[in-house]
Coordinates of C-alpha atoms in Angstrom, one line a residue:
M18 CA -37.3 -23.2 6.4
A19 CA -39.9 -26.0 4.9
E20 CA -38.8 -29.3 5.7
F21 CA -39.4 -32.3 3.3
S22 CA -38.6 -36.2 2.9
V23 CA -35.2 -37.5 1.4
G24 CA -34.9 -41.0 0.3
E25 CA -31.2 -42.1 0.5
L26 CA -30.8 -45.6 -1.5
R27 CA -27.9 -47.7 -0.1
A28 CA -27.4 -51.5 -1.1
Q29 CA -31.3 -51.8 -1.6
H30 CA -31.7 -50.3 2.0
T31 CA -33.9 -47.1 2.3
R32 CA -33.8 -45.1 5.3
I33 CA -36.0 -41.5 5.2
R34 CA -34.7 -38.6 6.4
N35 CA -35.9 -35.0 6.8
V36 CA -33.8 -32.6 4.5
P37 CA -34.2 -28.8 4.8
I38 CA -34.5 -26.8 1.5
A39 CA -34.6 -23.0 1.9
V40 CA -36.8 -20.8 0.9
T41 CA -35.2 -17.6 -0.1
P42 CA -36.3 -14.0 1.1
E43 CA -37.9 -13.6 -2.2
G44 CA -40.5 -16.5 -1.6
F45 CA -38.8 -19.2 -4.1
W46 CA -38.3 -22.5 -3.3
C47 CA -34.4 -23.2 -4.2
C48 CA -33.3 -26.6 -5.0
P49 CA -30.5 -27.5 -2.3
S50 CA -26.5 -27.4 -3.8
P51 CA -24.8 -30.5 -3.3
A52 CA -22.7 -29.7 -0.6
A53 CA -26.0 -28.5 1.1
L54 CA -27.6 -31.9 0.5
Q55 CA -24.5 -34.0 1.5
K56 CA -24.1 -31.9 4.8
S57 CA -27.9 -32.8 5.6
L58 CA -27.5 -36.4 5.0
K59 CA -24.5 -36.5 7.1
N60 CA -25.8 -34.7 10.0
Q61 CA -28.8 -34.0 10.3
A62 CA -30.6 -35.9 12.6
P63 CA -34.4 -37.4 11.9
Q64 CA -37.2 -34.4 12.4
N65 CA -40.8 -34.6 12.2
K66 CA -41.7 -31.0 12.0
H67 CA -43.9 -29.5 9.5
H68 CA -44.0 -26.0 8.6
K69 CA -46.4 -24.6 6.1
V70 CA -45.2 -22.6 3.1
S71 CA -47.8 -20.0 1.1
P72 CA -47.5 -21.1 -2.3
P73 CA -47.7 -18.7 -5.3
N74 CA -51.3 -18.2 -7.1
S75 CA -52.1 -21.2 -9.2
K76 CA -53.6 -22.0 -12.5
A77 CA -54.4 -25.1 -11.4
S78 CA -57.8 -25.9 -10.3
S79 CA -57.1 -26.3 -7.1
V80 CA -54.4 -24.8 -4.3
Q81 CA -51.2 -25.1 -5.5
R82 CA -49.1 -27.5 -2.9
A83 CA -45.1 -25.9 -2.2
P84 CA -42.9 -29.0 -4.3
T85 CA -42.5 -32.0 -3.4
I86 CA -38.8 -32.6 -2.7
S87 CA -37.1 -35.9 -2.7
S88 CA -33.2 -36.6 -3.0
E89 CA -31.8 -39.6 -4.2
K90 CA -28.2 -40.4 -3.7
R91 CA -26.7 -43.4 -5.4
T92 CA -23.2 -44.9 -5.2
I93 CA -22.3 -47.7 -7.1
S94 CA -19.7 -50.4 -5.5
N95 CA -19.5 -54.0 -5.6
P96 CA -21.3 -55.6 -2.8
N97 CA -18.8 -58.7 -2.4
T98 CA -15.8 -56.8 -2.1
E99 CA -14.6 -52.9 0.5
N100 CA -12.3 -51.1 0.5
T101 CA -11.8 -49.8 3.7
N102 CA -9.0 -47.6 3.1
P103 CA -9.7 -45.3 -0.3
S104 CA -6.8 -43.6 0.2
S105 CA -4.1 -46.8 0.3
N106 CA -5.2 -47.3 -3.8
P107 CA -5.4 -43.8 -5.3
S108 CA -6.3 -45.1 -9.1
K109 CA -9.4 -46.9 -7.5
V110 CA -9.8 -43.2 -6.2
A111 CA -9.8 -41.4 -9.3
E112 CA -11.7 -44.1 -11.1
K113 CA -14.8 -43.2 -8.6
P114 CA -17.7 -42.5 -10.7
Q115 CA -19.1 -38.5 -9.8
Q116 CA -22.0 -39.0 -7.5
K117 CA -25.3 -37.5 -8.8
H118 CA -27.9 -35.9 -6.5
K119 CA -31.3 -36.4 -7.9
I120 CA -34.3 -34.1 -7.2
S121 CA -37.8 -34.3 -7.5
V122 CA -40.1 -31.2 -7.9
G123 CA -44.1 -31.1 -8.0
F124 CA -45.7 -27.8 -9.5
G125 CA -49.9 -27.4 -9.3
Q126 CA -51.5 -30.4 -9.0
P127 CA -48.9 -33.5 -8.8
E128 CA -51.4 -36.3 -9.2
T129 CA -52.9 -34.5 -12.4
S130 CA -49.6 -34.1 -13.7
D131 CA -48.8 -35.5 -17.4
F132 CA -45.2 -34.1 -18.3
K133 CA -42.0 -34.5 -16.9
V134 CA -38.8 -32.0 -17.4
V135 CA -35.6 -33.9 -16.6
L136 CA -33.3 -30.7 -15.9
R137 CA -29.7 -32.3 -16.1
G138 CA -26.8 -29.3 -13.9
K139 CA -23.6 -29.6 -14.7
D140 CA -22.5 -29.3 -11.2
G141 CA -24.2 -33.2 -11.1
I142 CA -27.6 -32.2 -9.7
I143 CA -30.3 -34.3 -11.2
V144 CA -34.2 -32.6 -11.2
K145 CA -37.3 -34.4 -12.7
M146 CA -40.0 -31.6 -12.5
S147 CA -43.8 -33.3 -12.7
V148 CA -45.7 -30.7 -14.7
H149 CA -48.5 -30.2 -17.1
R150 CA -48.5 -30.2 -20.6
N151 CA -51.1 -27.7 -20.8
V152 CA -49.0 -25.0 -18.8
L153 CA -46.3 -25.5 -20.7
L154 CA -48.4 -25.3 -24.1
E155 CA -49.9 -21.9 -22.7
N156 CA -46.1 -20.5 -21.4
S157 CA -43.0 -21.7 -23.3
T158 CA -42.4 -21.5 -27.3
Y159 CA -39.0 -23.9 -26.3
F160 CA -41.5 -26.6 -25.0
S161 CA -44.5 -25.9 -27.2
E162 CA -41.5 -27.4 -30.1
K163 CA -41.3 -30.6 -28.4
L164 CA -44.5 -31.7 -27.9
C165 CA -45.3 -30.7 -31.2
E166 CA -42.6 -32.1 -32.5
N167 CA -43.4 -35.7 -30.6
S168 CA -46.7 -35.3 -29.2
P169 CA -46.8 -39.0 -27.9
I170 CA -43.7 -38.4 -25.5
S171 CA -44.2 -38.5 -21.6
S172 CA -41.0 -36.3 -21.1
T173 CA -38.5 -34.0 -22.0
E174 CA -34.5 -33.5 -20.9
I175 CA -32.8 -30.4 -20.7
P176 CA -29.2 -30.9 -20.8
D177 CA -25.8 -28.9 -19.3
C178 CA -27.4 -26.5 -17.5
D179 CA -25.5 -23.9 -15.7
D180 CA -28.1 -22.7 -13.4
V181 CA -30.7 -25.4 -12.6
E182 CA -32.6 -23.7 -9.4
I183 CA -33.7 -20.7 -11.8
Y184 CA -34.7 -22.9 -14.8
V185 CA -37.2 -24.5 -11.8
E186 CA -37.9 -21.4 -10.5
T187 CA -38.6 -19.9 -13.9
V188 CA -41.0 -23.0 -15.0
G189 CA -42.4 -22.2 -11.3
L190 CA -43.5 -19.1 -12.6
M191 CA -45.4 -20.8 -15.6
Y192 CA -48.7 -21.4 -12.6
C193 CA -48.3 -18.1 -11.0
K194 CA -51.3 -15.9 -12.6
D195 CA -48.9 -12.2 -12.1
V196 CA -45.8 -12.8 -12.9
K197 CA -44.4 -9.4 -12.3
H198 CA -45.9 -9.9 -8.8
R199 CA -44.2 -12.4 -7.6
L200 CA -40.4 -10.4 -9.0
V201 CA -41.2 -7.5 -6.8
K202 CA -38.9 -8.4 -3.9
Q203 CA -36.6 -10.0 -6.0
S204 CA -32.6 -8.5 -6.6
V205 CA -31.4 -7.3 -9.8
P206 CA -29.1 -10.0 -10.5
R207 CA -31.7 -12.6 -9.8
V208 CA -34.0 -11.3 -12.0
L209 CA -32.0 -11.1 -15.0
R210 CA -30.8 -15.0 -14.7
I211 CA -34.6 -15.6 -14.3
L212 CA -34.6 -13.3 -18.1
K213 CA -31.8 -15.2 -19.7
V214 CA -33.7 -18.7 -18.2
A215 CA -37.0 -17.2 -19.3
E216 CA -36.0 -16.2 -22.8
F217 CA -34.2 -19.5 -23.5
L218 CA -37.6 -20.7 -22.6
G219 CA -39.7 -18.7 -24.5
F220 CA -41.5 -18.1 -21.8
R221 CA -42.8 -14.0 -22.9
S222 CA -44.3 -13.1 -20.4
C223 CA -42.0 -13.9 -17.9
V224 CA -39.1 -11.7 -20.2
V225 CA -41.6 -8.8 -20.5
S226 CA -42.0 -8.7 -16.7
C227 CA -38.6 -9.3 -15.9
L228 CA -37.9 -6.2 -18.6
D229 CA -40.6 -4.1 -16.6
Y230 CA -39.0 -4.8 -13.2
L231 CA -35.9 -3.7 -14.9
E232 CA -37.2 -0.6 -16.2
A233 CA -38.1 0.3 -12.8
V234 CA -35.5 -0.6 -10.5
P235 CA -32.5 1.0 -9.5
W236 CA -29.4 -0.3 -11.0
V237 CA -26.4 0.0 -8.4
G238 CA -22.7 -0.6 -8.8
D239 CA -21.8 -3.5 -11.2
E240 CA -25.3 -4.7 -12.1
E241 CA -25.5 -1.8 -14.8
E242 CA -22.9 -3.2 -16.8
N243 CA -24.4 -6.6 -16.0
V244 CA -27.8 -5.3 -17.3
V245 CA -26.7 -2.9 -20.1
S246 CA -24.5 -5.9 -21.4
Y247 CA -26.8 -8.9 -21.5
L248 CA -29.9 -6.6 -22.5
R249 CA -27.9 -5.3 -26.2
H250 CA -27.4 -9.0 -26.4
L251 CA -31.1 -10.1 -26.1
Q252 CA -31.7 -6.8 -28.5
I253 CA -29.1 -7.9 -31.4
D254 CA -30.4 -11.5 -30.9
T255 CA -34.5 -11.0 -30.8
K256 CA -34.3 -7.9 -33.2
D257 CA -35.7 -5.9 -30.2
R258 CA -38.9 -7.0 -30.4
Y259 CA -39.8 -7.2 -27.1
G260 CA -38.8 -3.0 -27.4
I261 CA -35.4 -2.9 -24.8
S262 CA -34.4 0.7 -27.0
P263 CA -36.1 2.5 -24.1
L264 CA -34.9 1.1 -21.3
L265 CA -31.4 1.4 -22.3
R266 CA -32.3 5.4 -22.5
R267 CA -31.1 4.9 -19.1
V268 CA -27.2 4.6 -20.0
S269 CA -27.5 6.5 -23.5
S270 CA -29.0 9.5 -25.2
N271 CA -30.4 10.6 -28.6
M272 CA -28.8 14.2 -28.0
Q273 CA -27.0 15.7 -30.8
N274 CA -23.4 15.9 -31.3
D275 CA -22.0 19.0 -29.4
A276 CA -24.8 18.3 -26.2
P277 CA -21.7 16.7 -24.2
N278 CA -19.4 20.0 -24.7
N279 CA -22.7 22.1 -23.9
T280 CA -23.3 20.2 -20.8
L281 CA -20.0 19.9 -19.6
V282 CA -19.7 23.8 -20.2
Q283 CA -22.0 24.3 -17.9
I284 CA -21.1 21.7 -15.3
I285 CA -17.8 23.5 -14.7
E286 CA -19.7 27.0 -15.2
L287 CA -21.4 26.2 -12.2
V288 CA -19.0 24.7 -10.2
L289 CA -16.3 27.5 -10.8
K290 CA -19.3 30.4 -10.0
S291 CA -20.3 28.6 -7.1
S292 CA -19.7 30.6 -3.6
E293 CA -20.7 27.9 -1.3
D294 CA -16.9 26.7 0.2
R295 CA -17.6 23.3 1.3
A296 CA -20.5 22.4 -1.5
R297 CA -17.5 23.8 -4.7
R298 CA -14.6 21.5 -2.7
E299 CA -16.8 18.7 -3.0
M300 CA -17.9 19.3 -6.8
K301 CA -15.1 20.1 -8.0
S302 CA -13.2 16.7 -6.7
V303 CA -16.3 14.5 -8.0
V304 CA -16.5 16.7 -11.1
S305 CA -11.8 16.0 -11.3
K306 CA -12.9 11.9 -10.3
L307 CA -14.8 11.9 -13.4
L308 CA -13.0 13.7 -15.5
K309 CA -9.6 11.5 -14.6
E310 CA -12.0 8.1 -15.8
N311 CA -12.6 9.7 -19.2
S312 CA -9.7 10.7 -19.7
T313 CA -8.6 7.2 -21.9
S314 CA -11.6 8.3 -23.8
T315 CA -11.5 8.1 -28.1
N316 CA -14.5 9.2 -29.3
G317 CA -13.1 12.7 -29.2
S318 CA -14.3 14.1 -25.8
T319 CA -11.0 14.9 -24.6
D320 CA -10.5 17.4 -26.7
I321 CA -13.4 18.7 -26.3
C322 CA -12.9 18.6 -22.6
I323 CA -9.3 20.1 -23.3
E324 CA -10.8 23.4 -25.1
T325 CA -13.8 23.7 -22.7
L326 CA -11.0 24.1 -19.6
Y327 CA -8.9 26.5 -21.6
K328 CA -12.0 28.5 -22.1
S329 CA -12.6 28.5 -18.5
C330 CA -8.9 28.7 -17.8
Q331 CA -9.5 32.5 -19.3
V332 CA -12.7 33.5 -18.1
C333 CA -10.8 33.3 -14.8
L334 CA -7.8 34.9 -15.5
D335 CA -9.5 37.9 -17.0
S336 CA -11.9 37.8 -14.5
L337 CA -8.8 37.6 -11.9
L338 CA -6.7 40.3 -13.6
D339 CA -10.1 43.2 -13.7
L340 CA -10.0 42.2 -9.6
F341 CA -6.4 42.7 -9.2
R342 CA -6.8 46.3 -11.3
Q343 CA -9.3 47.1 -8.7
A344 CA -7.6 45.9 -5.5
S345 CA -4.1 47.7 -6.6
E346 CA -6.1 51.4 -7.3
P347 CA -5.2 54.0 -4.7
E348 CA -8.3 54.6 -3.6
F349 CA -9.5 51.3 -3.1
R350 CA -8.1 51.4 0.5
N351 CA -10.8 54.1 0.9
Q352 CA -13.3 51.9 0.3
T353 CA -16.3 50.2 2.7
A354 CA -15.3 46.9 4.0
E355 CA -18.0 45.2 2.3
V356 CA -16.5 46.1 -0.7
R357 CA -12.7 45.2 -0.3
D358 CA -14.3 42.1 1.5
K359 CA -16.0 41.1 -1.9
T360 CA -13.0 42.2 -4.1
N361 CA -10.6 39.7 -1.9
R362 CA -13.1 37.3 -2.1
G363 CA -13.3 37.4 -6.1
I364 CA -9.3 37.4 -6.3
A365 CA -9.2 33.7 -3.6
L366 CA -12.1 32.6 -6.0
E367 CA -10.6 32.7 -9.2
A368 CA -7.4 31.8 -7.7
D369 CA -8.9 28.7 -6.6
N370 CA -10.9 27.9 -9.7
L371 CA -7.7 28.2 -11.3
L372 CA -5.5 26.0 -9.4
W373 CA -8.3 23.0 -9.5
L374 CA -8.4 23.6 -13.7
L375 CA -4.8 23.9 -13.7
E376 CA -4.8 19.8 -11.8
I377 CA -7.2 18.5 -14.2
L378 CA -4.5 19.7 -17.6
C379 CA -2.1 18.4 -15.6
D380 CA -3.0 15.1 -14.4
R381 CA -4.2 14.8 -18.2
H382 CA -0.6 16.0 -19.1
V383 CA -2.3 18.5 -21.4
G384 CA -1.5 22.3 -19.3
D385 CA 1.2 23.6 -21.2
D386 CA -0.5 26.7 -22.8
F387 CA -1.6 27.0 -19.6
V388 CA 2.0 27.9 -18.5
T389 CA 2.5 29.6 -21.4
K390 CA -0.3 31.9 -20.9
W391 CA 0.5 32.3 -16.9
A392 CA 3.9 32.8 -17.7
G393 CA 3.0 35.5 -20.2
Q394 CA 1.1 37.3 -17.3
D395 CA 3.1 40.5 -16.7
E396 CA 1.1 43.0 -15.9
L397 CA -0.7 40.2 -13.2
A398 CA 2.5 40.1 -11.8
G399 CA 2.7 43.4 -11.5
H400 CA 0.0 43.9 -9.5
H401 CA 1.0 41.8 -7.0
A402 CA 3.2 43.6 -5.0
K403 CA 0.7 46.0 -4.4
L404 CA -1.8 43.7 -2.8
P405 CA -1.7 42.6 0.6
I406 CA -0.1 39.0 1.0
M407 CA -3.5 38.1 2.6
S408 CA -5.5 38.6 -0.5
R409 CA -2.5 37.7 -3.3
H410 CA -1.2 34.3 -1.7
L411 CA -3.4 32.2 -3.6
V412 CA -2.1 33.4 -6.8
S413 CA 0.9 32.3 -5.9
C414 CA 0.0 29.1 -5.4
V415 CA -0.7 28.4 -8.8
T416 CA 2.9 29.5 -9.3
A417 CA 3.8 26.7 -7.4
R418 CA 1.5 23.8 -8.6
I419 CA 2.9 24.6 -12.4
F420 CA 6.9 24.6 -10.7
V421 CA 6.0 21.1 -9.2
G422 CA 4.3 20.0 -12.6
I423 CA 7.1 20.9 -14.5
G424 CA 9.5 19.1 -11.6
K425 CA 7.7 15.7 -12.2
G426 CA 6.6 16.3 -15.7
E427 CA 3.3 16.5 -16.0
V428 CA 3.7 19.7 -18.3
L429 CA 6.5 20.3 -20.9
P430 CA 6.4 23.9 -21.7
T431 CA 9.6 25.2 -24.0
K432 CA 12.8 26.9 -22.9
E433 CA 11.7 30.3 -23.7
T434 CA 8.5 29.9 -21.7
R435 CA 10.8 28.2 -18.7
Q436 CA 12.7 31.4 -18.5
Q437 CA 9.9 34.0 -18.7
L438 CA 7.9 31.8 -16.1
I439 CA 11.3 32.2 -13.4
H440 CA 11.8 35.7 -14.6
V441 CA 8.3 37.0 -13.9
W442 CA 7.0 34.7 -11.1
L443 CA 9.5 33.6 -9.3
Q444 CA 10.1 36.2 -7.0
P445 CA 5.9 36.8 -6.2
L446 CA 6.5 33.3 -5.0
I447 CA 9.5 34.0 -3.1
D448 CA 7.5 36.7 -1.9
D449 CA 4.9 35.1 -0.3
Y450 CA 6.4 32.0 0.6
N451 CA 6.4 32.3 4.4
W452 CA 2.6 32.8 4.3
L453 CA 2.2 29.4 2.0
Q454 CA 3.5 27.8 4.4
H455 CA 1.3 28.5 7.2
A456 CA -1.8 29.4 5.6
C457 CA -2.2 26.8 2.9
R458 CA -2.9 23.4 4.1
P459 CA -2.1 21.5 1.0
F460 CA 1.3 23.4 0.7
D461 CA 3.5 20.7 0.4
R462 CA 7.1 22.5 1.0
K463 CA 9.6 19.9 -0.4
V464 CA 7.1 19.2 -3.4
V465 CA 7.3 22.8 -4.2
E466 CA 10.8 22.9 -3.6
E467 CA 12.2 20.1 -5.4
G468 CA 9.9 21.4 -8.5
I469 CA 11.4 24.9 -8.8
G470 CA 15.0 23.8 -8.2
R471 CA 14.2 21.1 -11.2
T472 CA 12.9 23.6 -13.5
I473 CA 16.0 26.0 -12.6
L474 CA 18.2 23.1 -13.4
T475 CA 16.5 23.0 -17.1
L476 CA 18.4 26.0 -18.0
P477 CA 21.6 27.1 -19.7
L478 CA 24.5 26.9 -16.8
E479 CA 24.7 30.1 -16.8
E480 CA 21.3 31.3 -15.8
Q481 CA 21.0 28.9 -13.4
Q482 CA 24.3 30.4 -11.8
T483 CA 22.9 33.6 -11.8
I484 CA 19.4 32.9 -10.3
L485 CA 20.7 30.1 -7.7
L486 CA 23.6 33.2 -6.7
T487 CA 20.7 35.4 -6.2
W488 CA 18.6 33.0 -3.9
M489 CA 21.3 32.5 -2.2
G490 CA 21.4 35.7 -1.3
R491 CA 17.4 35.7 -0.6
F492 CA 17.9 32.4 1.8
L493 CA 20.6 34.0 3.8
K494 CA 18.7 36.5 5.0
A495 CA 15.4 34.8 5.7
G496 CA 16.0 31.3 6.7
D497 CA 12.8 29.0 6.6
A498 CA 10.9 32.5 4.8
C499 CA 12.7 31.5 1.3
P500 CA 12.4 28.4 -0.3
N501 CA 15.5 25.8 -0.1
L502 CA 16.9 25.1 -3.1
Q503 CA 20.1 23.8 -1.7
R504 CA 19.8 20.1 -3.9
A505 CA 19.8 22.4 -6.6
F506 CA 22.2 24.6 -5.8
E507 CA 24.6 21.1 -5.2
V508 CA 23.7 20.0 -8.6
W509 CA 24.9 23.1 -9.9
W510 CA 28.2 23.4 -8.2
R511 CA 28.9 19.8 -9.5
R512 CA 28.0 21.0 -13.5
T513 CA 30.5 23.7 -12.9
F514 CA 33.1 22.9 -10.6
I515 CA 33.8 19.3 -10.5
R516 CA 32.7 18.0 -13.9
P517 CA 34.8 20.1 -16.3
Y518 CA 37.8 19.1 -14.0
V519 CA 37.0 15.3 -14.5
E520 CA 36.7 16.4 -18.7
Q521 CA 40.3 17.5 -18.2
E522 CA 41.6 15.0 -16.3
G523 CA 40.2 12.8 -19.4
N524 CA 42.3 15.0 -21.8
R525 CA 45.0 14.5 -20.4
N526 CA 45.4 10.9 -20.2

C-alpha cells in the first residue's frame, strides 16, 4: 500500500491528508474510486509513513518514479449562507451539483513532461496525466493524429471514459520497454480491458502483447465468451490486421462438415466399449449433459446426433441378442465359470448401454423408433425366460424406462407399437419385478408403475380389461413382487361401470 499527498480545498483553505492508493497484485497503480476517496478523506488520520514502490521500466533517461497523485475535492457554496439541515429543503439538495474528484498522475520524469492528457470519467473522476510528447508520438496513433493536427497544443482531453483506471494504466505501459512482461501476472478480464483501450488509442505494441497473452493463457468459465466476442468484433473492425484468426482456432475448426459426426461416433463408441465401470458411468453422465446442451442446435448437428445414436442402438441390440442366444444354449451351463462370467458381463454392459442411449433419446423426445425396435424383439424376449434372473434383469430396466417414457409423454409410439410392447415385454418385466426393486438402485417403483398403468390406459377399453384382469390375478398371488397397478385399475373401473351409467341417466333426462 503506497500513500500519496492529497490536497483538500474548502473555502480557500487547504489541508493536506494522506490517502492510500492501492497497488494491485499485478503491480499497476489504480486510481481510487470516488467512494474510496471520499471515505479516506473523512476517516483517515494524517500519516507520515511513505513506502517505496518499484516502478516499471522507463523509456526515459532516468529511473521512473511512481505516479504522483493529488486529489482535489471542490464544493460550490455561498460563503454568506449555510444550510445546516439539507433535508429540510429537498429542492436545494436536488439542485446541488455532482462532486468531482480531480486526480493528477505523472509518468517518467514529471519535471520534463511537456504535455497533458485529461480523462473525464463517467463516474465524476477527472484525471490529469503529465506525459511526454515523444512517448505518445512513438506509441499511439490516436495521440499522433491529435498532435499533428494541432501541434501547438499543450493538452488534449478524452471525454466520457468508462474505464479511467485502465486508460491511466495503458498510458503508463507506453513507458515500459517490455509490455508483454508486465501483462504476465494480469487476469484475463483485465487484459481484455487493456486491449480495448490500447486498440482505441492505436497502441499497436500493447495490442499485440495482449493478443499474445490471450493466446497463451487458459480462458476459464465466462472468460471464453467475453474474449471470443470481443476478438471477433476486433477482427471485423480492423479487417484482421492483427492476425486474430489463428487465436480463434481455439474455439473454431476448419474440419470438413462430416467431421463432427465422425467425432461423435468415436466418442460414443469409446463410452459404449469401456469395461471400467466407474469411468464409464462418469463419461456417460458428461456426454449426456453435453448432448442435452446441444439439443437446441439448429445447424444440422441434431439430425447427425440422432442418426449416430440409432446406429449405436442397433449395434447394442445385435450384440445383446447374440449374447442371449449363447446364454440360452443348453450346453452354456457346462462352460467354464470364466466363459459364463464374460457372457453375463457382456449382457449387463449392453443392457446398460441401451438404457443410456434410450435415456438420451427420451430426453430429446426422439425415442419413438427405439420403442418400435424394442417392441419387435420377439426372439430376445423369448430367450429372456431361459436366462437366470441375475443375468437378465437389466434388460427389464430398458422395458421399464420405455413405459416411463410413454407415461410422461417423452415418446409417442403408435397404438400398434404399444400393443406389441405390452404383449412382448410386460410379462418379462413382471417376472423380474421383485429383483429390480432390490437389485437396482435407480429403480423407482412408483414412477414405473405409473408409466405401465398409463400405457395400458391408452389402449382400447376391451384390451385394458384383459390386461388388468390378468394383472389382478398375478398381483393377488405375488403381492409386492408384482407391479401395483391399482390406480390404472380404478380408472378402468370408472370407465367401464360408472360413466356408462351416467350417460344412460343423461339420455333418460
